[in-house]
Coordinates of C-alpha atoms in Angstrom, one line a residue:
Chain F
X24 CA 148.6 56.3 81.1
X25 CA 151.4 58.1 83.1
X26 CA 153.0 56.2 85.3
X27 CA 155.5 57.2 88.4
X28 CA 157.5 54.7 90.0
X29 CA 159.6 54.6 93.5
X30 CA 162.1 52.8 95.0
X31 CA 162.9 51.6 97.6
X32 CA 159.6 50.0 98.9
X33 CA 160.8 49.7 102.1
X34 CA 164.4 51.2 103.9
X35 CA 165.3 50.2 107.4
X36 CA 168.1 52.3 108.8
X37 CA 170.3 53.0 112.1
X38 CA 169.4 56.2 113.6
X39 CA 172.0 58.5 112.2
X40 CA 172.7 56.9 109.0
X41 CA 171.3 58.3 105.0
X42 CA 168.5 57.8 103.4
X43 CA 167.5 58.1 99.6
X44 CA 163.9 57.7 97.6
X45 CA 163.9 57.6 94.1
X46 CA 161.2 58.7 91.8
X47 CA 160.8 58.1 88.4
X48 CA 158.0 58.8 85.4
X49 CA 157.1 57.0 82.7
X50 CA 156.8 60.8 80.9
X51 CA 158.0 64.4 81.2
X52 CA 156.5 65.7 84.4
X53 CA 154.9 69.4 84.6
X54 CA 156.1 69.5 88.4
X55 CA 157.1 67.1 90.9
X56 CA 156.1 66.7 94.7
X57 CA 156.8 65.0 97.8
X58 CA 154.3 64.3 100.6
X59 CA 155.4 62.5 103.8
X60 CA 152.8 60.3 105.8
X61 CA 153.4 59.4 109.3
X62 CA 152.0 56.0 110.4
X63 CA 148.2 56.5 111.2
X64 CA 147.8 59.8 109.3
X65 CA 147.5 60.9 106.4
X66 CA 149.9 62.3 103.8
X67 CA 150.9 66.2 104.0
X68 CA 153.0 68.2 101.0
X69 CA 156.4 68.6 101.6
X70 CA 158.2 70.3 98.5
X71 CA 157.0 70.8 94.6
X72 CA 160.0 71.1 92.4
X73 CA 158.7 72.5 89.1
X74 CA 162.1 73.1 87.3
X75 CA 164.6 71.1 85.2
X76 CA 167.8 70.0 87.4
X77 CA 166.0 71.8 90.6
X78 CA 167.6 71.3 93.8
X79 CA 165.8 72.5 96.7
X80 CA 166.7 71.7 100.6
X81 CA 164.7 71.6 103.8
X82 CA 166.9 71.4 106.5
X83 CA 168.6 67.5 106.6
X84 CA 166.1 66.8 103.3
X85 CA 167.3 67.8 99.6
X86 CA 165.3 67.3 96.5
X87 CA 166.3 67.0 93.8
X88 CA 164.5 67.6 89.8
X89 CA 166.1 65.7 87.3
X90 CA 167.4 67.3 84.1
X91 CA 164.8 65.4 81.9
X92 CA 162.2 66.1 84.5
X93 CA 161.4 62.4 84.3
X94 CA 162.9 61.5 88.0
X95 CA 163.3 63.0 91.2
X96 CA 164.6 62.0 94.3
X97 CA 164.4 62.7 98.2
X98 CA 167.8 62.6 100.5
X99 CA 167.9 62.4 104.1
X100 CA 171.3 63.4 106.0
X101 CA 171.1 61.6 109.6
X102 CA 167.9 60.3 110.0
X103 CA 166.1 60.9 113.0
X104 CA 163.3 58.9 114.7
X105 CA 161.1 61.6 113.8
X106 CA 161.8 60.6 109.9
X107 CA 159.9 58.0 109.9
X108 CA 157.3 57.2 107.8
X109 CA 156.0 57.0 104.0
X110 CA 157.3 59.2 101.5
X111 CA 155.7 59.1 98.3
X112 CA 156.5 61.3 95.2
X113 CA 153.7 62.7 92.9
X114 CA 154.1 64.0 89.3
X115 CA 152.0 66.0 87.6
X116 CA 150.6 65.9 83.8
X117 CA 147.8 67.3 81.9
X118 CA 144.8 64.9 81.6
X119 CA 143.2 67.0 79.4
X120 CA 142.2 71.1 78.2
X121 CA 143.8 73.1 81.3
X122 CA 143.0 70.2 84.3
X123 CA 146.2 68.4 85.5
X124 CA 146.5 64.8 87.3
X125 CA 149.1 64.1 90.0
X126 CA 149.9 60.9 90.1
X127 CA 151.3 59.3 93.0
X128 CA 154.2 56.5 93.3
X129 CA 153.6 54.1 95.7
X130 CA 156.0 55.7 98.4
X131 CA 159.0 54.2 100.2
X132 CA 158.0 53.3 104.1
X133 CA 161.0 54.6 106.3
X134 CA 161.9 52.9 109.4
X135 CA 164.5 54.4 112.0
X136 CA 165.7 51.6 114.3
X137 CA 167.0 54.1 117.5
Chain M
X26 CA 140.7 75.4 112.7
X27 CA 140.7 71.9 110.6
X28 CA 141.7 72.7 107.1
X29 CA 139.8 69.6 105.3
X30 CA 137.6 67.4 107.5
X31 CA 136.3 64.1 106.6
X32 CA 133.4 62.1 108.3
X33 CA 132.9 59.4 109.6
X34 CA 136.5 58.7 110.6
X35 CA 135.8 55.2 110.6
X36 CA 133.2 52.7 109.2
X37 CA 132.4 49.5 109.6
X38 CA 129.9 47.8 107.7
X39 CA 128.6 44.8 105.9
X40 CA 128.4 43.8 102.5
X41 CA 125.8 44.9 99.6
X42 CA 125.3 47.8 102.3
X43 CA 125.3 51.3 100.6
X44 CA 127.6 54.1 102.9
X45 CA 128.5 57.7 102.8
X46 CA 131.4 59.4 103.7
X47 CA 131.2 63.4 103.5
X48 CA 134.3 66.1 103.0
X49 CA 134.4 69.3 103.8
X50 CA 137.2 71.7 102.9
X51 CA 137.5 75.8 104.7
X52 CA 140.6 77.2 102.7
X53 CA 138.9 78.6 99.9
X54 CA 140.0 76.1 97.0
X55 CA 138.4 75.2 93.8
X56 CA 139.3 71.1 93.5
X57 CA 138.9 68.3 95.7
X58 CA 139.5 64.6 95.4
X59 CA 138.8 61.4 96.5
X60 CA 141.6 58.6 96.7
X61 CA 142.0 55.3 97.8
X62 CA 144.9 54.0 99.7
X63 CA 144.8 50.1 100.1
X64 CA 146.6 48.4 102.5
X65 CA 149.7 48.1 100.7
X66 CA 149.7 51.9 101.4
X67 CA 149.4 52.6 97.2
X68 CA 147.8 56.0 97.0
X69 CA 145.2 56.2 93.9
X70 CA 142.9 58.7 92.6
X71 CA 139.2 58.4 91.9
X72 CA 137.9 61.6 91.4
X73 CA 138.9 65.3 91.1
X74 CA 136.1 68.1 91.3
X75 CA 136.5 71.6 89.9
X76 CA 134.1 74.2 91.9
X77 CA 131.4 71.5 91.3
X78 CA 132.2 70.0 88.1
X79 CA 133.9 66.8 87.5
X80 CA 137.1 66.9 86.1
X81 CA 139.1 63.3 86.9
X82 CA 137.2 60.2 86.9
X83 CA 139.6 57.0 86.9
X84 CA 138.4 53.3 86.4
X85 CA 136.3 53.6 89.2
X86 CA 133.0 51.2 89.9
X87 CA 130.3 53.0 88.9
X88 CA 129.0 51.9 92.5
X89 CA 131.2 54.8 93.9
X90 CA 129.4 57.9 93.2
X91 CA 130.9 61.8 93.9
X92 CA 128.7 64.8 94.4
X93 CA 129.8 67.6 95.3
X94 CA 126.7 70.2 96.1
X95 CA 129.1 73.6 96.3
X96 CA 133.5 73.6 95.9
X97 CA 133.6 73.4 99.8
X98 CA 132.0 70.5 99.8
X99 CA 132.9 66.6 98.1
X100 CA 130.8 63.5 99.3
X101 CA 131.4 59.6 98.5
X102 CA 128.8 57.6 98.2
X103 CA 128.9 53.7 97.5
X104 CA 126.2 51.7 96.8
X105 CA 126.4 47.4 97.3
X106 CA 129.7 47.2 99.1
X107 CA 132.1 44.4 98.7
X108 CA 135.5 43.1 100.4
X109 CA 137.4 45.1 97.9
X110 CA 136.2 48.6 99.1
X111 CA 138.0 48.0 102.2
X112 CA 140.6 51.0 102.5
X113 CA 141.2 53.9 103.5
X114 CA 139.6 56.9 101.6
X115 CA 141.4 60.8 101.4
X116 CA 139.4 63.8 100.5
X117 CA 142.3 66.6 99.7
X118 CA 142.0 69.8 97.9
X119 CA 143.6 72.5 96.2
X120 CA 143.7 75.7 94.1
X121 CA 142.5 75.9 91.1
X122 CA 145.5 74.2 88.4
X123 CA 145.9 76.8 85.9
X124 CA 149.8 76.3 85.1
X125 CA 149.7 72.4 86.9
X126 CA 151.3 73.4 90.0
X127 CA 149.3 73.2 93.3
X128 CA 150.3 71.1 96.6
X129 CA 147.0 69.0 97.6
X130 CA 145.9 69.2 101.5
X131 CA 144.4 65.9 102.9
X132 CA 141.8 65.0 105.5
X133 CA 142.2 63.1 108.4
X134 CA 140.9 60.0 105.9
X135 CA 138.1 57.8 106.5
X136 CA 138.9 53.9 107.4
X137 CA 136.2 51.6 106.0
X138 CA 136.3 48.1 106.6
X139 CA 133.2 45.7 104.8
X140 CA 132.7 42.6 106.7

Protein backbone atom coordinates (compact mmCIF):
# COMPACT_ATOMS: atom_id res chain seq x y z
CA UNK A 1 0.00 0.00 0.00
CA UNK A 2 0.98 3.76 -0.32
CA UNK A 3 3.11 4.90 1.92
CA UNK A 4 4.19 8.71 2.97
CA UNK A 5 7.14 9.29 4.95
CA UNK A 6 8.42 12.54 7.06
CA UNK A 7 11.31 13.72 8.44
CA UNK A 8 12.41 15.09 10.88
CA UNK A 9 10.63 13.23 13.74
CA UNK A 10 11.42 15.72 15.99
CA UNK A 11 13.22 19.57 15.39
CA UNK A 12 14.08 21.65 18.44
CA UNK A 13 14.93 25.22 17.38
CA UNK A 14 15.97 28.89 18.89
CA UNK A 15 13.13 31.18 18.50
CA UNK A 16 14.03 32.93 15.31
CA UNK A 17 15.90 30.33 13.54
CA UNK A 18 14.33 27.92 10.10
CA UNK A 19 12.57 25.26 10.04
CA UNK A 20 11.99 22.47 7.34
CA UNK A 21 9.62 19.08 7.08
CA UNK A 22 10.04 16.83 4.45
CA UNK A 23 7.44 14.68 2.93
CA UNK A 24 7.84 11.91 0.74
CA UNK A 25 5.54 8.97 -1.07
CA UNK A 26 6.22 5.76 -1.82
CA UNK A 27 3.90 6.77 -5.24
CA UNK A 28 2.71 9.60 -7.39
CA UNK A 29 0.41 11.60 -5.26
CA UNK A 30 -3.11 13.06 -6.61
CA UNK A 31 -2.58 16.13 -4.20
CA UNK A 32 -0.66 16.79 -1.17
CA UNK A 33 -1.67 18.49 2.19
CA UNK A 34 -0.39 19.84 5.30
CA UNK A 35 -2.28 19.95 8.69
CA UNK A 36 -0.75 21.45 11.83
CA UNK A 37 -1.72 20.12 15.39
CA UNK A 38 -1.07 22.14 18.39
CA UNK A 39 -0.34 20.10 21.56
CA UNK A 40 -3.66 18.96 23.10
CA UNK A 41 -5.75 19.45 19.94
CA UNK A 42 -6.38 18.08 17.19
CA UNK A 43 -5.00 18.49 13.65
CA UNK A 44 -6.46 21.41 11.30
CA UNK A 45 -5.72 21.74 7.15
CA UNK A 46 -3.24 24.09 6.41
CA UNK A 47 -2.49 24.02 2.47
CA UNK A 48 -3.37 21.27 -0.36
CA UNK A 49 -0.90 21.64 -3.18
CA UNK A 50 -2.40 19.65 -6.10
CA UNK A 51 0.16 20.68 -8.88
CA UNK A 52 3.60 19.39 -10.13
CA UNK A 53 6.54 21.81 -8.87
CA UNK A 54 3.73 23.98 -6.85
CA UNK A 55 4.91 26.56 -4.60
CA UNK A 56 2.50 28.13 -2.47
CA UNK A 57 3.22 30.58 0.65
CA UNK A 58 1.36 31.48 3.85
CA UNK A 59 2.96 34.27 5.34
CA UNK A 60 6.57 32.91 7.09
CA UNK A 61 5.30 29.16 5.69
CA UNK A 62 6.16 28.04 1.93
CA UNK A 63 5.12 24.68 0.43
CA UNK A 64 6.41 23.38 -1.79
CA UNK A 65 5.12 20.23 -4.62
CA UNK A 66 7.75 18.38 -6.01
CA UNK A 67 8.12 17.98 -9.73
CA UNK A 68 7.46 14.14 -9.61
CA UNK A 69 4.65 14.80 -7.15
CA UNK A 70 6.27 12.16 -4.97
CA UNK A 71 7.57 14.75 -2.11
CA UNK A 72 6.66 17.86 -0.62
CA UNK A 73 7.99 19.91 1.91
CA UNK A 74 7.03 22.64 4.58
CA UNK A 75 9.47 25.81 5.35
CA UNK A 76 9.31 27.96 8.24
CA UNK A 77 11.25 31.56 8.06
CA UNK A 78 11.70 32.69 11.89
CA UNK A 79 9.87 30.54 13.91
CA UNK A 80 7.79 31.87 16.47
CA UNK A 81 6.56 30.27 19.72
CA UNK A 82 3.29 30.18 18.19
CA UNK A 83 4.89 27.44 15.57
CA UNK A 84 4.88 25.00 17.64
CA UNK A 85 3.55 21.88 17.26
CA UNK A 86 3.01 18.65 14.88
CA UNK A 87 3.03 19.09 11.35
CA UNK A 88 2.12 16.13 9.43
CA UNK A 89 1.83 15.87 5.50
CA UNK A 90 -1.01 13.77 3.84
CA UNK A 91 -1.05 12.48 0.30
CA UNK A 92 -3.72 11.52 -1.55
CA UNK A 93 -4.38 8.26 -3.92
CA UNK A 94 -7.26 6.48 -5.27
CA UNK A 95 -8.23 3.34 -3.32
CA UNK A 96 -10.48 2.32 -5.64
CA UNK A 97 -13.55 3.49 -8.59
CA UNK A 98 -13.77 7.41 -7.76
CA UNK A 99 -13.06 7.20 -3.60
CA UNK A 100 -9.52 8.59 -2.68
CA UNK A 101 -7.38 7.79 0.63
CA UNK A 102 -5.21 10.42 2.28
CA UNK A 103 -2.67 9.02 3.95
CA UNK A 104 -0.94 10.64 6.67
CA UNK A 105 2.99 10.70 7.51
CA UNK A 106 3.71 10.54 10.86
CA UNK A 107 4.38 14.39 11.27
CA UNK A 108 7.53 16.20 12.58
CA UNK A 109 6.72 17.64 16.36
CA UNK A 110 8.13 21.37 16.41
CA UNK A 111 9.55 22.75 19.42
CA UNK A 112 10.47 26.59 19.83
CA UNK A 113 12.83 27.14 22.77
CA UNK A 114 12.07 31.23 23.39
CA UNK B 1 -21.03 26.98 16.03
CA UNK B 2 -18.75 23.68 16.35
CA UNK B 3 -18.05 22.39 12.83
CA UNK B 4 -17.53 18.52 13.83
CA UNK B 5 -18.27 17.51 17.44
CA UNK B 6 -17.24 14.30 19.05
CA UNK B 7 -18.48 12.75 22.34
CA UNK B 8 -17.42 11.78 25.04
CA UNK B 9 -14.25 13.83 25.03
CA UNK B 10 -12.77 11.43 27.23
CA UNK B 11 -13.21 7.82 28.35
CA UNK B 12 -12.06 5.78 30.73
CA UNK B 13 -12.81 2.24 30.96
CA UNK B 14 -11.91 -1.26 31.71
CA UNK B 15 -11.07 -4.06 29.72
CA UNK B 16 -13.52 -6.61 27.65
CA UNK B 17 -15.93 -3.48 28.31
CA UNK B 18 -17.77 -2.53 24.98
CA UNK B 19 -17.83 1.68 24.46
CA UNK B 20 -19.19 4.19 22.09
CA UNK B 21 -18.04 7.25 20.91
CA UNK B 22 -20.52 9.36 18.57
CA UNK B 23 -19.55 12.18 15.76
CA UNK B 24 -21.55 14.57 14.51
CA UNK B 25 -20.61 16.82 11.65
CA UNK B 26 -22.99 20.50 10.60
CA UNK B 27 -21.11 21.67 7.35
CA UNK B 28 -23.02 19.79 4.90
CA UNK B 29 -20.25 17.09 3.75
CA UNK B 30 -20.76 13.75 2.30
CA UNK B 31 -17.56 11.64 4.04
CA UNK B 32 -16.47 11.18 7.46
CA UNK B 33 -13.78 9.20 9.17
CA UNK B 34 -12.54 7.61 11.98
CA UNK B 35 -8.67 7.59 12.80
CA UNK B 36 -6.52 6.62 15.44
CA UNK B 37 -3.69 8.56 16.71
CA UNK B 38 -1.44 6.48 19.26
CA UNK B 39 0.80 7.91 21.44
CA UNK B 40 3.60 8.25 19.22
CA UNK B 41 1.32 10.84 17.66
CA UNK B 42 1.11 8.43 14.16
CA UNK B 43 -2.22 9.54 12.61
CA UNK B 44 -4.03 6.31 10.88
CA UNK B 45 -7.23 5.80 9.23
CA UNK B 46 -9.88 3.24 10.07
CA UNK B 47 -12.86 4.11 8.23
CA UNK B 48 -14.18 6.56 5.64
CA UNK B 49 -18.09 6.86 5.07
CA UNK B 50 -19.65 8.21 1.96
CA UNK B 51 -23.36 9.80 2.76
CA UNK B 52 -23.84 6.45 4.60
CA UNK B 53 -21.99 3.89 2.81
CA UNK B 54 -18.68 2.53 3.57
CA UNK B 55 -16.03 3.39 1.44
CA UNK B 56 -12.41 2.83 3.42
CA UNK B 57 -12.07 0.10 5.76
CA UNK B 58 -8.29 -0.56 6.79
CA UNK B 59 -6.97 -3.61 8.92
CA UNK B 60 -9.12 -2.83 11.56
CA UNK B 61 -10.41 -5.37 14.43
CA UNK B 62 -13.55 -6.43 13.49
CA UNK B 63 -14.34 -5.46 17.29
CA UNK B 64 -14.45 -1.70 16.05
CA UNK B 65 -17.66 -1.32 14.31
CA UNK B 66 -18.82 2.23 12.22
CA UNK B 67 -22.41 3.15 11.64
CA UNK B 68 -23.24 5.83 10.41
CA UNK B 69 -27.36 6.32 10.53
CA UNK B 70 -27.48 9.64 8.03
CA UNK B 71 -23.95 11.58 6.30
CA UNK B 72 -24.15 14.02 9.47
CA UNK B 73 -23.66 11.50 11.54
CA UNK B 74 -20.44 8.63 12.14
CA UNK B 75 -20.50 6.56 15.44
CA UNK B 76 -17.58 4.12 16.80
CA UNK B 77 -18.44 1.38 18.48
CA UNK B 78 -16.05 -1.28 20.12
CA UNK B 79 -16.85 -4.28 21.55
CA UNK B 80 -14.21 -6.32 24.26
CA UNK B 81 -11.66 -3.57 24.81
CA UNK B 82 -8.09 -4.28 25.32
CA UNK B 83 -4.81 -2.17 26.32
CA UNK B 84 -4.19 -1.59 22.64
CA UNK B 85 -7.35 0.52 21.98
CA UNK B 86 -5.84 3.11 24.06
CA UNK B 87 -5.57 6.30 21.85
CA UNK B 88 -6.95 8.99 20.80
CA UNK B 89 -9.82 8.64 18.16
CA UNK B 90 -10.69 11.75 15.26
CA UNK B 91 -13.92 11.89 13.50
CA UNK B 92 -13.15 14.46 10.44
CA UNK B 93 -15.10 15.04 7.42
CA UNK B 94 -15.17 16.39 4.09
CA UNK B 95 -16.83 16.97 0.64
CA UNK B 96 -17.54 14.49 -1.45
CA UNK B 97 -13.91 13.42 -3.45
CA UNK B 98 -14.85 13.55 -6.97
CA UNK B 99 -11.38 14.78 -8.52
CA UNK B 100 -9.28 13.52 -4.96
CA UNK B 101 -8.98 16.94 -3.57
CA UNK B 102 -10.73 17.84 -0.37
CA UNK B 103 -9.10 19.27 3.04
CA UNK B 104 -10.57 16.97 6.08
CA UNK B 105 -11.98 19.03 9.21
CA UNK B 106 -11.37 17.23 12.67
CA UNK B 107 -13.19 16.99 15.98
CA UNK B 108 -12.10 17.97 19.13
CA UNK B 109 -10.99 13.89 19.33
CA UNK B 110 -12.00 11.54 21.90
CA UNK B 111 -9.22 10.20 24.51
CA UNK B 112 -9.85 6.64 25.56
CA UNK B 113 -7.70 5.06 27.95
CA UNK B 114 -8.59 0.90 28.92
CA UNK B 115 -7.42 0.08 32.31
Amino acid sequence: GQQVMQIPQYQHVQEGEDFTTYCNSSTTLSNIQWYKQRPGGHPVFLIQLVKSGEVKKQKRLTFQFGEAKKNSSLHITATQTTDVGTYFCAGTSQSGGSNYKLTFGKGTLLTVNP
Amino acid sequence: DTAVSQTPKYLVTQMGNDKSIKCEQNLGHDTMYWYKQDSKKFLKIMFSYNNKELIINETVPNRFSPKSPDKAHLNLHINSLELGDSAVYFCASSRRWTSGSSEQYFGPGTRLTVT
